[in-house]
Coordinates of C-alpha atoms in Angstrom, one line a residue:
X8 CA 0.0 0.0 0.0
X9 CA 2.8 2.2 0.7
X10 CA 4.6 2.0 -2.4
X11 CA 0.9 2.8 -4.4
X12 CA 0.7 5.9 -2.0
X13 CA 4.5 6.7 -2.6
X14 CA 4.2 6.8 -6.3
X15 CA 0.2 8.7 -6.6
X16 CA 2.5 11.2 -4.8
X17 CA 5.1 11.6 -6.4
X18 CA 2.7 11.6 -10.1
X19 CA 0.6 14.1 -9.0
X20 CA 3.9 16.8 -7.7
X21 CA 5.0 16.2 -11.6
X22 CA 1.7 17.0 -13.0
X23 CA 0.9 13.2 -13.6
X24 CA -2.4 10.9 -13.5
X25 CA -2.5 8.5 -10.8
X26 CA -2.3 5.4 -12.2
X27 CA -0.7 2.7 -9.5
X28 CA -3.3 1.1 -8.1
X29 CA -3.0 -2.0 -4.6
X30 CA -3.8 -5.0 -5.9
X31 CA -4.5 -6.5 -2.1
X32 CA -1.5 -8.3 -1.9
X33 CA -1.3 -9.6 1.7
X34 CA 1.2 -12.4 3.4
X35 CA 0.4 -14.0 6.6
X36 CA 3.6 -15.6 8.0
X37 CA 1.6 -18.9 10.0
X38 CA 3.5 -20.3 12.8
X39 CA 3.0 -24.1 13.0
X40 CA 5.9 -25.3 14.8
X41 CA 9.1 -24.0 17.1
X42 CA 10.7 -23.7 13.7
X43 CA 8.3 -24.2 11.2
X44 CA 6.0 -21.2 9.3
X45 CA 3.7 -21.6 6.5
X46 CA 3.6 -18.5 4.4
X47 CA 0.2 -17.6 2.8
X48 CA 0.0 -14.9 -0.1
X49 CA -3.0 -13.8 -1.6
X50 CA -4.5 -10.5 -3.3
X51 CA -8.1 -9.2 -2.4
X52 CA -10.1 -11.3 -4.8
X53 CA -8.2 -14.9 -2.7
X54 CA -6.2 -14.9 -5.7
X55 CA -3.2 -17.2 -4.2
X56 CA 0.0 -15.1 -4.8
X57 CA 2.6 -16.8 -3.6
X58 CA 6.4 -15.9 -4.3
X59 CA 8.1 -18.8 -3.9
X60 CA 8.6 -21.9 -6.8
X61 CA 7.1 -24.0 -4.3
X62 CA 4.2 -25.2 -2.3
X63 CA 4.4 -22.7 0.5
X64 CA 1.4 -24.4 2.0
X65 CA 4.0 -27.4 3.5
X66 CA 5.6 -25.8 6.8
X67 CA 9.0 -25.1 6.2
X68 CA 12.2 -23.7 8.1
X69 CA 12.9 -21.8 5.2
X70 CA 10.1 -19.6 5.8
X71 CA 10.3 -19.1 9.2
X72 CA 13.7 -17.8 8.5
X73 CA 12.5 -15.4 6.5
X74 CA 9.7 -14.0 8.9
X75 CA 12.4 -14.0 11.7
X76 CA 15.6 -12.3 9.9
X77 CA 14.0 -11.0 6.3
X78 CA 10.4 -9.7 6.9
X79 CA 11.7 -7.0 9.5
X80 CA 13.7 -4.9 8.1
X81 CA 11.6 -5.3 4.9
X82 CA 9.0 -4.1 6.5
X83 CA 10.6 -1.7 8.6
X84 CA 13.3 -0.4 5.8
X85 CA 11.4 -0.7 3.4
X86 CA 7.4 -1.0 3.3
X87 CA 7.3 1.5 5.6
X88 CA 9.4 3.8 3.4
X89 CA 7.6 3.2 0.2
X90 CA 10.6 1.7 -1.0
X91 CA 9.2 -1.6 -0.8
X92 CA 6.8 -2.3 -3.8
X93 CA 5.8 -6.0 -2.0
X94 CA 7.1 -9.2 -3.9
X95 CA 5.8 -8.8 -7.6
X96 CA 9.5 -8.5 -8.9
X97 CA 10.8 -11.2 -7.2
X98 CA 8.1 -13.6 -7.6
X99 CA 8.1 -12.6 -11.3
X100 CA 12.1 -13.7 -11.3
X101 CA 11.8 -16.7 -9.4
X102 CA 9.4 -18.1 -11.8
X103 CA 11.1 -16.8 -15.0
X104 CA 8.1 -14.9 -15.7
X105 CA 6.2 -17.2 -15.9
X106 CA 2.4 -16.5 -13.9
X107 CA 0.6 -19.0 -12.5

């Protein structure tokens, strides 16, 4: 949401129409386990979003590691910032592209 505000911003001090528009995009980091986290991604419509190449529905440590050391300053550095656009980019290189 940030990033959309950031940018309507910045387009309308230069004069421009405020295109960007929040697509809903929302991730729930899911505890399940002293280790274990199940990250869910979806958009407003329950579109399933998710980022990663696999099925991010199976607990893994791999995604607890990433709410414990990643999300932070993400979300802190950067979402908070507007400098953060949310995971579109690297979703779209992790899967070469290629949408679900």
């Amino acid at each position: 949401e940030s990033g959309v505000v950031y940018e309507n911003i910045r387009r309308l001090s230069e004069g421009k129409s405020l295109t960007p528009a929040y697509n809903g995009y929302t991730s729930c980091p899911l505890t399940v386990g002293d280790d274990l986290l199940v990250l869910a991604e979806f958009g407003y419509d329950g579109a399933i979003l998710e980022t990663f190449p696999v099925d991010q529905a199976k607990p893994m440590k791999l995604n607890y590691w990433l709410k414990k050391e990643i999300m932070p300053p993400l979300y802190w550095h950067g979402l908070i910032r507007g400098k953060w656009r949310g995971p579109g980019f690297v979703r779209k290189l992790l899967r070469l592209g290629i949408t679900a």
